[in-house]
Amino acid sequence: MSAPELHLWHPFTQNGVDPAPLLIRGARGVFLETPDGRQILDAISSWWVNLHGHSHPAIAQAVAEQAARLEHVLFAGFSHEPAEELAAALGKIVPQPLRHVFFSDDGSTAVEVALKLALQYWNNLGHPEKRRIVALENAYHGDTAGAMSVSDDSPFTAAFNSWRIPILRTHSASCAHCPVGLTRATCHIECLNKLERLLSDEGHEIAAVIVEPLLQGAGGMIVHPEEFLAGVRRLTAAHGVLLIADEVLTGFGRTGRMFACERAAIVPDLMCVAKGLTGGFLPLAATFATDQIHDAFTGGERTRAFFHGHSYTANPIACAAANASLRIFQDEPVFERIAAIEKVHAARLAAFSSHSSVADVRHIGTVAAIELKVPDAGYLSSLRPRLYQYFLNRGVLLRPLGNVVYILPPYVITPEQLNFVYDVIEDSMSLDF
Ligand SMILES: Cc1ncc(COP(=O)(O)O)c(C=O)c1O
């Protein structure tokens, strides 16, 4: 009897309608390579994780060396050099006073950790009534239950509504679709007023507000004014509510600074990173906390401990990859590359803004988005699969978020390569899809 065939089940993929996945056999720099030698320019950093180019030799070497020395050890009751080194390196770059780091595996788990830390913080302080969470419209924080609860309603969450924890929802500063009908040139960030009302009326029951700082990713690459983030920080501090900054996408240079929070000169109480932490090599995430939060988990009863962990918490190989990625920030002109990307975005987007099929263009740091006018706007827009296929046929990996085409390249992309990506997008706009 022959062995039964086991089929791969890919994420966000509907086998009845989506094309078969492309086989990739190697990757170098910005290019993915298929077995028949086709080169595909990865213009979205393989789901926003890659920073310094695929298969960067320094990270590959660090991974190989670490795997041969210590592949893994449990992280409760034990520690290891790669994690200690990583904590020290991160301590030099994360906004202060975030002085404690709790490792997990992915963006979603970093968010779960932050939410649970916020709830238990108040519980340990004798305020179990502070248990509600506020999140933004258009938010996306991941696919596990807690992260999915704070994410906004979407096709990703529809089947799980009965399971999602009820949360409070406030406006996002989506200027292209202003939630309060104003325009950025003359507004005073009135979209914050709803949050202010929520915090005044229900702050005594609210544990934390969670935001994607300055850039909401999966919700449509929505760029917020810095004043909005600064306002969220001011209001949460004034009302005794914790602020969680989900920097899973924005961390490690994506918005032009190491962390988006720096652009608004704020420090959250809890901060989540993942994706770019290992330069795109391995899953590793971190949630940072202030002394104030950490100290609520110490002293007195053992039950004050944070009873949360994952088998592969702080995996040494992943930590070694992260250490190597952070060293590249020092050894290579990473922020010069980022500045060069920003320059091309600014120059090329200007031409798109006047196009009759474009509803909005926006960019921050290395991320640019072109929102197209369509009758069925949203993640399931019928234009999206056709555009996706067109781009792939032209040798460019772009995965539009519905009717929003965005570019989020590895930092090593050259201006010529980035201009080519723009040329392909421009060509797509003259086609009759
Ligand atoms: C802002 C943000 N938070 C959390 C996540 C979830 O991360 P992961 O897919 O690694 O679980 C994502 C993923 O896109 C994200 O963009």
Short mmCIF file of C-alpha atoms and ligand atoms in Angstrom, two decimals:
data_model
loop_
_atom_site.label_atom_id
_atom_site.label_comp_id
_atom_site.label_asym_id
_atom_site.label_seq_id
_atom_site.Cartn_x
_atom_site.Cartn_y
_atom_site.Cartn_z
CA MET A 1 0.00 0.00 0.00
CA SER A 2 1.45 3.41 -0.90
CA ALA A 3 1.75 6.04 1.82
CA PRO A 4 -1.06 8.62 1.81
CA GLU A 5 -0.09 11.91 0.23
CA LEU A 6 0.08 14.82 2.65
CA HIS A 7 -0.93 18.21 1.23
CA LEU A 8 0.51 21.52 2.31
CA TRP A 9 -2.05 23.95 3.72
CA HIS A 10 -0.80 27.47 3.10
CA PRO A 11 -1.81 30.55 5.12
CA PHE A 12 -4.36 33.05 3.71
CA THR A 13 -4.81 30.70 0.77
CA GLN A 14 -8.04 29.30 -0.64
CA ASN A 15 -7.13 26.28 -2.73
CA GLY A 16 -10.36 26.49 -4.70
CA VAL A 17 -9.57 29.91 -6.15
CA ASP A 18 -5.92 30.79 -5.55
CA PRO A 19 -3.16 29.72 -7.95
CA ALA A 20 -0.76 26.97 -6.84
CA PRO A 21 2.09 28.35 -4.71
CA LEU A 22 5.35 29.13 -6.47
CA LEU A 23 8.28 26.96 -5.52
CA ILE A 24 11.32 28.95 -4.38
CA ARG A 25 14.70 27.25 -4.18
CA GLY A 26 16.93 30.10 -3.12
CA ALA A 27 17.06 33.79 -2.35
CA ARG A 28 19.78 36.41 -2.32
CA GLY A 29 19.54 40.16 -1.75
CA VAL A 30 16.13 41.33 -2.98
CA PHE A 31 15.62 38.35 -5.29
CA LEU A 32 13.81 35.05 -4.84
CA GLU A 33 14.75 32.34 -7.30
CA THR A 34 12.50 29.61 -8.69
CA PRO A 35 13.85 26.14 -9.62
CA ASP A 36 13.88 27.10 -13.30
CA GLY A 37 16.06 30.11 -12.54
CA ARG A 38 13.41 32.87 -12.64
CA GLN A 39 14.28 35.85 -10.46
CA ILE A 40 11.44 37.54 -8.55
CA LEU A 41 12.07 40.88 -6.87
CA ASP A 42 10.69 40.64 -3.32
CA ALA A 43 9.18 44.12 -2.92
CA ILE A 44 7.38 43.26 0.35
CA SER A 45 10.30 41.77 2.29
CA SER A 46 8.55 38.37 2.50
CA TRP A 47 5.71 39.61 4.70
CA TRP A 48 7.67 42.51 6.09
CA VAL A 49 10.36 40.48 7.84
CA ASN A 50 13.48 40.90 5.72
CA LEU A 51 15.72 43.89 6.40
CA HIS A 52 19.20 43.42 4.94
CA GLY A 53 18.46 41.17 1.98
CA HIS A 54 17.77 37.44 1.75
CA SER A 55 20.39 34.96 2.94
CA HIS A 56 22.68 37.70 4.24
CA PRO A 57 25.98 35.87 4.79
CA ALA A 58 26.68 37.38 8.24
CA ILE A 59 23.32 36.23 9.62
CA ALA A 60 23.60 32.84 7.88
CA GLN A 61 27.01 32.31 9.47
CA ALA A 62 25.81 33.34 12.94
CA VAL A 63 22.91 30.90 12.65
CA ALA A 64 25.16 28.03 11.56
CA GLU A 65 27.70 28.67 14.32
CA GLN A 66 25.06 28.94 17.02
CA ALA A 67 23.27 25.79 15.83
CA ALA A 68 26.52 23.85 16.21
CA ARG A 69 27.15 25.24 19.73
CA LEU A 70 23.77 25.33 21.50
CA GLU A 71 20.61 24.78 19.54
CA HIS A 72 18.14 25.24 22.38
CA VAL A 73 17.64 25.14 26.11
CA LEU A 74 14.48 25.90 28.06
CA PHE A 75 14.36 29.50 29.20
CA ALA A 76 12.81 29.06 32.65
CA GLY A 77 15.56 28.60 35.21
CA PHE A 78 18.20 28.85 32.45
CA SER A 79 19.69 31.54 30.30
CA HIS A 80 22.28 31.70 27.54
CA GLU A 81 24.74 34.06 25.93
CA PRO A 82 22.83 34.86 22.73
CA ALA A 83 19.80 36.01 24.76
CA GLU A 84 21.95 37.99 27.22
CA GLU A 85 23.78 39.61 24.31
CA LEU A 86 20.51 40.39 22.56
CA ALA A 87 18.99 41.96 25.67
CA ALA A 88 22.07 44.17 25.98
CA ALA A 89 21.94 45.17 22.30
CA LEU A 90 18.21 45.87 22.38
CA GLY A 91 18.62 47.84 25.60
CA LYS A 92 20.79 50.30 23.66
CA ILE A 93 18.14 50.97 21.01
CA VAL A 94 14.64 50.57 22.47
CA PRO A 95 13.06 53.72 23.85
CA GLN A 96 13.84 54.14 27.55
CA PRO A 97 12.65 53.41 30.21
CA LEU A 98 11.62 50.09 28.62
CA ARG A 99 14.09 48.04 30.63
CA HIS A 100 12.63 44.53 30.63
CA VAL A 101 12.31 42.17 27.72
CA PHE A 102 10.11 39.06 27.49
CA PHE A 103 10.80 36.87 24.46
CA SER A 104 8.24 34.89 22.46
CA ASP A 105 7.98 33.62 18.91
CA ASP A 106 5.91 35.78 16.57
CA GLY A 107 4.14 39.10 16.30
CA SER A 108 0.89 37.60 17.53
CA THR A 109 2.52 36.08 20.60
CA ALA A 110 4.32 39.35 21.39
CA VAL A 111 0.87 41.01 21.37
CA GLU A 112 -0.70 38.25 23.50
CA VAL A 113 2.12 38.73 26.01
CA ALA A 114 1.58 42.51 26.10
CA LEU A 115 -2.19 42.14 26.60
CA LYS A 116 -1.76 39.55 29.34
CA LEU A 117 0.97 41.60 31.05
CA ALA A 118 -1.34 44.63 31.03
CA LEU A 119 -4.22 42.67 32.57
CA GLN A 120 -2.11 40.94 35.19
CA TYR A 121 -0.31 44.19 36.03
CA TRP A 122 -3.58 45.73 37.18
CA ASN A 123 -4.64 42.50 38.82
CA ASN A 124 -1.40 42.28 40.80
CA LEU A 125 -1.88 45.89 41.90
CA GLY A 126 -5.33 45.03 43.25
CA HIS A 127 -7.33 46.51 40.36
CA PRO A 128 -8.97 43.52 38.66
CA GLU A 129 -11.70 45.88 37.45
CA LYS A 130 -9.20 47.39 34.99
CA ARG A 131 -9.62 44.65 32.42
CA ARG A 132 -10.84 46.32 29.23
CA ILE A 133 -8.69 47.04 26.21
CA VAL A 134 -9.08 49.85 23.69
CA ALA A 135 -7.93 49.31 20.11
CA LEU A 136 -8.18 51.29 16.88
CA GLU A 137 -10.35 50.98 13.83
CA ASN A 138 -8.37 49.35 10.95
CA ALA A 139 -6.11 47.64 13.49
CA TYR A 140 -4.34 44.36 12.79
CA HIS A 141 -2.37 42.74 15.60
CA GLY A 142 -2.22 39.08 14.58
CA ASP A 143 -4.24 35.89 14.34
CA THR A 144 -4.19 34.33 17.82
CA ALA A 145 -7.31 34.83 19.96
CA GLY A 146 -6.26 37.93 21.92
CA ALA A 147 -4.49 39.55 18.97
CA MET A 148 -7.48 38.80 16.77
CA SER A 149 -9.80 40.40 19.34
CA VAL A 150 -7.96 43.71 19.30
CA SER A 151 -7.72 43.60 15.50
CA ASP A 152 -10.60 45.32 13.72
CA ASP A 153 -13.42 43.33 12.08
CA SER A 154 -12.30 41.94 8.74
CA PRO A 155 -12.54 38.79 6.62
CA PHE A 156 -9.72 37.50 8.87
CA THR A 157 -11.90 37.64 11.98
CA ALA A 158 -15.46 37.14 10.68
CA ALA A 159 -15.69 33.41 11.43
CA PHE A 160 -14.46 33.91 15.00
CA ASN A 161 -16.60 36.78 16.24
CA SER A 162 -18.29 34.72 18.93
CA TRP A 163 -14.87 33.89 20.29
CA ARG A 164 -13.32 37.33 20.22
CA ILE A 165 -12.95 39.11 23.55
CA PRO A 166 -15.16 42.24 23.54
CA ILE A 167 -13.02 45.36 23.42
CA LEU A 168 -13.58 49.10 23.03
CA ARG A 169 -12.87 50.53 19.59
CA THR A 170 -11.76 54.08 18.86
CA HIS A 171 -10.95 56.07 15.71
CA SER A 172 -7.75 55.60 13.77
CA ALA A 173 -6.14 58.69 12.25
CA SER A 174 -6.88 57.57 8.73
CA CYS A 175 -6.60 60.97 7.02
CA ALA A 176 -7.67 59.71 3.57
CA HIS A 177 -10.96 58.57 5.11
CA CYS A 178 -11.13 60.93 8.08
CA PRO A 179 -13.43 59.32 10.67
CA VAL A 180 -14.71 62.77 11.71
CA GLY A 181 -14.94 64.28 8.21
CA LEU A 182 -12.10 66.81 8.47
CA THR A 183 -8.96 67.46 6.43
CA ARG A 184 -5.44 67.18 7.77
CA ALA A 185 -4.36 70.63 6.62
CA THR A 186 -6.81 72.32 8.97
CA CYS A 187 -7.74 69.72 11.60
CA HIS A 188 -6.55 69.54 15.19
CA ILE A 189 -6.51 65.73 15.39
CA GLU A 190 -10.17 65.68 16.41
CA CYS A 191 -10.11 61.89 15.79
CA LEU A 192 -8.59 61.71 19.29
CA ASN A 193 -11.76 63.05 20.91
CA LYS A 194 -13.46 59.65 20.92
CA LEU A 195 -10.54 58.13 22.80
CA GLU A 196 -10.61 61.02 25.25
CA ARG A 197 -14.33 60.40 25.92
CA LEU A 198 -13.76 56.65 26.35
CA LEU A 199 -10.93 57.22 28.80
CA SER A 200 -12.88 59.84 30.78
CA ASP A 201 -16.02 57.72 30.99
CA GLU A 202 -14.58 54.25 31.36
CA GLY A 203 -10.87 54.73 32.20
CA HIS A 204 -11.38 53.15 35.64
CA GLU A 205 -12.14 49.85 33.85
CA ILE A 206 -9.54 50.17 31.07
CA ALA A 207 -6.24 48.32 31.38
CA ALA A 208 -4.57 49.47 28.16
CA VAL A 209 -4.82 51.08 24.75
CA ILE A 210 -3.04 49.22 21.95
CA VAL A 211 -1.88 50.93 18.75
CA GLU A 212 0.25 50.25 15.71
CA PRO A 213 2.35 53.40 16.03
CA LEU A 214 2.17 55.73 12.99
CA LEU A 215 1.51 52.96 10.47
CA GLN A 216 -1.40 50.54 10.44
CA GLY A 217 -0.16 47.73 8.24
CA ALA A 218 -2.62 45.03 7.23
CA GLY A 219 -5.50 47.50 7.65
CA GLY A 220 -4.25 49.21 4.46
CA MET A 221 -0.85 50.80 5.15
CA ILE A 222 -2.51 53.77 6.80
CA VAL A 223 -0.08 56.47 7.89
CA HIS A 224 -1.01 58.48 10.99
CA PRO A 225 0.14 62.00 11.88
CA GLU A 226 2.74 61.95 14.65
CA GLU A 227 0.46 64.25 16.67
CA PHE A 228 -2.08 61.44 16.89
CA LEU A 229 0.37 59.03 18.53
CA ALA A 230 1.66 61.78 20.83
CA GLY A 231 -1.97 62.51 21.76
CA VAL A 232 -2.69 58.84 22.55
CA ARG A 233 0.34 58.82 24.85
CA ARG A 234 -0.73 62.05 26.57
CA LEU A 235 -4.31 60.82 27.12
CA THR A 236 -3.38 57.33 28.37
CA ALA A 237 -0.88 58.81 30.83
CA ALA A 238 -3.42 61.36 32.05
CA HIS A 239 -6.06 58.69 32.65
CA GLY A 240 -3.85 56.04 34.26
CA VAL A 241 -4.12 53.60 31.36
CA LEU A 242 -1.21 51.65 29.88
CA LEU A 243 -0.13 52.21 26.27
CA ILE A 244 0.94 49.19 24.21
CA ALA A 245 2.85 50.04 21.03
CA ASP A 246 2.74 47.17 18.54
CA GLU A 247 5.96 47.79 16.59
CA VAL A 248 5.84 44.32 15.00
CA LEU A 249 5.78 45.91 11.55
CA THR A 250 7.26 49.34 12.27
CA GLY A 251 10.28 48.25 14.31
CA PHE A 252 13.89 48.16 13.10
CA GLY A 253 13.86 51.09 10.72
CA ARG A 254 10.72 50.62 8.65
CA THR A 255 9.41 54.11 9.35
CA GLY A 256 12.80 55.78 8.94
CA ARG A 257 13.73 55.62 12.63
CA MET A 258 14.67 52.51 14.59
CA PHE A 259 11.18 52.54 16.15
CA ALA A 260 8.12 54.50 15.08
CA CYS A 261 7.57 55.73 18.65
CA GLU A 262 10.77 57.77 18.32
CA ARG A 263 9.22 59.83 15.54
CA ALA A 264 6.51 61.03 17.92
CA ALA A 265 8.99 61.28 20.82
CA ILE A 266 6.95 58.96 23.00
CA VAL A 267 7.71 55.92 25.12
CA PRO A 268 4.92 53.36 25.57
CA ASP A 269 4.52 51.25 28.71
CA LEU A 270 4.72 48.03 26.68
CA MET A 271 6.19 47.54 23.22
CA CYS A 272 6.03 44.54 20.89
CA VAL A 273 8.53 43.64 18.17
CA ALA A 274 8.93 40.59 15.92
CA LYS A 275 9.22 40.39 12.09
CA GLY A 276 12.49 42.31 11.49
CA LEU A 277 14.04 41.33 14.83
CA THR A 278 16.06 38.49 13.27
CA GLY A 279 16.55 40.30 9.97
CA GLY A 280 13.92 37.97 8.52
CA PHE A 281 15.70 34.69 9.27
CA LEU A 282 13.82 33.05 12.14
CA PRO A 283 10.73 33.56 14.24
CA LEU A 284 11.51 35.54 17.38
CA ALA A 285 9.51 38.23 19.14
CA ALA A 286 9.92 40.44 22.16
CA THR A 287 7.66 42.42 24.45
CA PHE A 288 9.35 45.23 26.37
CA ALA A 289 8.09 46.60 29.67
CA THR A 290 8.96 49.39 32.06
CA ASP A 291 10.24 48.89 35.62
CA GLN A 292 6.83 49.98 36.86
CA ILE A 293 5.19 47.03 35.09
CA HIS A 294 7.90 44.51 35.87
CA ASP A 295 7.94 45.46 39.56
CA ALA A 296 4.26 44.59 39.91
CA PHE A 297 5.21 40.98 39.13
CA THR A 298 7.85 40.72 41.89
CA GLY A 299 7.82 40.48 45.68
CA GLY A 300 5.43 38.60 47.92
CA GLU A 301 3.52 35.63 46.60
CA ARG A 302 4.77 33.31 43.86
CA THR A 303 1.37 33.85 42.21
CA ARG A 304 2.53 37.33 41.16
CA ALA A 305 4.69 35.64 38.49
CA PHE A 306 3.79 35.94 34.84
CA PHE A 307 2.72 32.37 34.10
CA HIS A 308 3.25 32.51 30.38
CA GLY A 309 5.89 30.96 28.13
CA HIS A 310 6.50 29.03 24.95
CA SER A 311 8.67 25.96 24.39
CA TYR A 312 11.05 27.90 22.15
CA THR A 313 11.14 31.12 24.19
CA ALA A 314 14.40 32.96 23.35
CA ASN A 315 15.68 30.18 21.10
CA PRO A 316 19.48 30.65 20.96
CA ILE A 317 19.70 30.30 17.16
CA ALA A 318 17.01 32.93 16.67
CA CYS A 319 18.75 35.20 19.20
CA ALA A 320 22.04 34.73 17.33
CA ALA A 321 20.31 35.76 14.09
CA ALA A 322 18.92 38.86 15.84
CA ASN A 323 22.35 39.76 17.22
CA ALA A 324 23.86 39.43 13.75
CA SER A 325 21.07 41.57 12.25
CA LEU A 326 21.62 44.31 14.84
CA ARG A 327 25.38 44.25 14.12
CA ILE A 328 24.59 44.89 10.45
CA PHE A 329 22.96 48.17 11.53
CA GLN A 330 26.44 49.17 12.72
CA ASP A 331 28.54 47.55 10.01
CA GLU A 332 26.57 48.63 6.95
CA PRO A 333 25.03 51.98 5.96
CA VAL A 334 21.49 50.81 6.80
CA PHE A 335 19.96 54.20 7.55
CA GLU A 336 21.52 55.66 4.40
CA ARG A 337 19.80 52.91 2.42
CA ILE A 338 16.54 53.70 4.21
CA ALA A 339 16.93 57.39 3.34
CA ALA A 340 17.55 56.48 -0.32
CA ILE A 341 14.33 54.41 -0.36
CA GLU A 342 12.37 57.29 1.16
CA LYS A 343 13.69 59.60 -1.54
CA VAL A 344 12.50 57.34 -4.36
CA HIS A 345 9.08 56.89 -2.67
CA ALA A 346 8.60 60.65 -2.40
CA ALA A 347 9.65 61.26 -6.00
CA ARG A 348 7.65 58.48 -7.62
CA LEU A 349 4.46 58.74 -5.56
CA ALA A 350 3.98 62.35 -6.56
CA ALA A 351 3.24 61.24 -10.12
CA PHE A 352 0.62 58.73 -8.95
CA SER A 353 -1.32 61.18 -6.81
CA SER A 354 -2.87 62.90 -9.82
CA HIS A 355 -3.83 59.67 -11.62
CA SER A 356 -7.57 59.31 -12.16
CA SER A 357 -7.72 55.79 -10.66
CA VAL A 358 -5.81 56.71 -7.52
CA ALA A 359 -7.74 57.56 -4.35
CA ASP A 360 -4.71 58.30 -2.16
CA VAL A 361 -0.95 57.91 -1.95
CA ARG A 362 0.99 57.83 1.31
CA HIS A 363 4.41 56.90 2.59
CA ILE A 364 6.47 56.79 5.72
CA GLY A 365 10.09 55.71 5.81
CA THR A 366 10.57 52.67 3.61
CA VAL A 367 6.84 51.98 3.19
CA ALA A 368 4.73 53.43 0.39
CA ALA A 369 1.10 52.80 -0.53
CA ILE A 370 -1.12 53.60 -3.50
CA GLU A 371 -4.84 53.26 -2.80
CA LEU A 372 -6.80 52.59 -5.96
CA LYS A 373 -10.37 53.63 -6.69
CA VAL A 374 -12.50 50.51 -7.07
CA PRO A 375 -16.18 49.76 -6.59
CA ASP A 376 -15.40 46.97 -4.09
CA ALA A 377 -12.74 48.53 -1.86
CA GLY A 378 -11.34 46.28 0.88
CA TYR A 379 -9.20 43.21 1.36
CA LEU A 380 -11.38 41.06 -0.92
CA SER A 381 -11.42 43.57 -3.80
CA SER A 382 -11.69 41.65 -7.09
CA LEU A 383 -8.83 43.71 -8.55
CA ARG A 384 -6.34 42.28 -6.10
CA PRO A 385 -5.74 38.76 -7.52
CA ARG A 386 -5.42 40.15 -11.03
CA LEU A 387 -2.90 42.77 -9.95
CA TYR A 388 -0.98 40.21 -7.90
CA GLN A 389 -0.64 37.90 -10.90
CA TYR A 390 0.30 40.75 -13.23
CA PHE A 391 3.09 41.88 -10.90
CA LEU A 392 4.40 38.32 -10.55
CA ASN A 393 4.38 37.87 -14.32
CA ARG A 394 6.56 40.98 -14.48
CA GLY A 395 8.96 39.47 -11.93
CA VAL A 396 7.88 41.50 -8.91
CA LEU A 397 6.38 40.19 -5.68
CA LEU A 398 3.76 42.68 -4.50
CA ARG A 399 0.75 41.48 -2.49
CA PRO A 400 -1.81 44.29 -2.60
CA LEU A 401 -3.99 44.61 0.49
CA GLY A 402 -7.20 44.57 -1.53
CA ASN A 403 -7.18 47.82 -3.49
CA VAL A 404 -4.07 49.14 -1.73
CA VAL A 405 -0.82 48.44 -3.57
CA TYR A 406 2.10 48.90 -1.22
CA ILE A 407 5.86 48.63 -1.44
CA LEU A 408 7.84 47.56 1.63
CA PRO A 409 11.22 46.43 0.32
CA PRO A 410 14.33 45.01 2.01
CA TYR A 411 16.64 47.93 2.78
CA VAL A 412 19.24 46.71 0.29
CA ILE A 413 17.01 47.46 -2.69
CA THR A 414 18.79 49.87 -5.02
CA PRO A 415 17.09 53.02 -6.38
CA GLU A 416 17.15 51.38 -9.85
CA GLN A 417 15.39 48.26 -8.57
CA LEU A 418 12.85 50.34 -6.66
CA ASN A 419 12.22 52.49 -9.72
CA PHE A 420 11.61 49.30 -11.68
CA VAL A 421 8.95 48.27 -9.12
CA TYR A 422 7.29 51.66 -9.61
CA ASP A 423 7.48 51.28 -13.41
CA VAL A 424 5.67 47.94 -13.16
CA ILE A 425 2.95 49.45 -10.95
CA GLU A 426 2.64 52.38 -13.34
CA ASP A 427 2.27 49.99 -16.30
CA SER A 428 -0.45 48.08 -14.45
CA MET A 429 -2.51 51.25 -14.20
CA SER A 430 -2.85 51.60 -17.95
CA LEU A 431 -4.20 48.06 -18.29
CA ASP A 432 -7.85 47.24 -18.49
CA PHE A 433 -8.19 44.58 -15.78
C1 LIG B 1 1.32 45.26 13.53
C2 LIG B 1 1.32 43.77 13.55
N1 LIG B 1 1.18 43.14 14.71
C3 LIG B 1 1.20 41.79 14.79
C4 LIG B 1 1.32 41.02 13.66
C5 LIG B 1 1.32 39.51 13.76
O1 LIG B 1 2.60 39.05 13.54
P1 LIG B 1 2.86 37.49 13.16
O2 LIG B 1 2.31 37.31 11.80
O3 LIG B 1 4.35 37.36 13.24
O4 LIG B 1 2.15 36.68 14.19
C6 LIG B 1 1.46 41.64 12.42
C7 LIG B 1 1.59 40.84 11.19
O5 LIG B 1 1.47 41.30 10.10
C8 LIG B 1 1.45 43.05 12.36
O6 LIG B 1 1.58 43.71 11.20
#
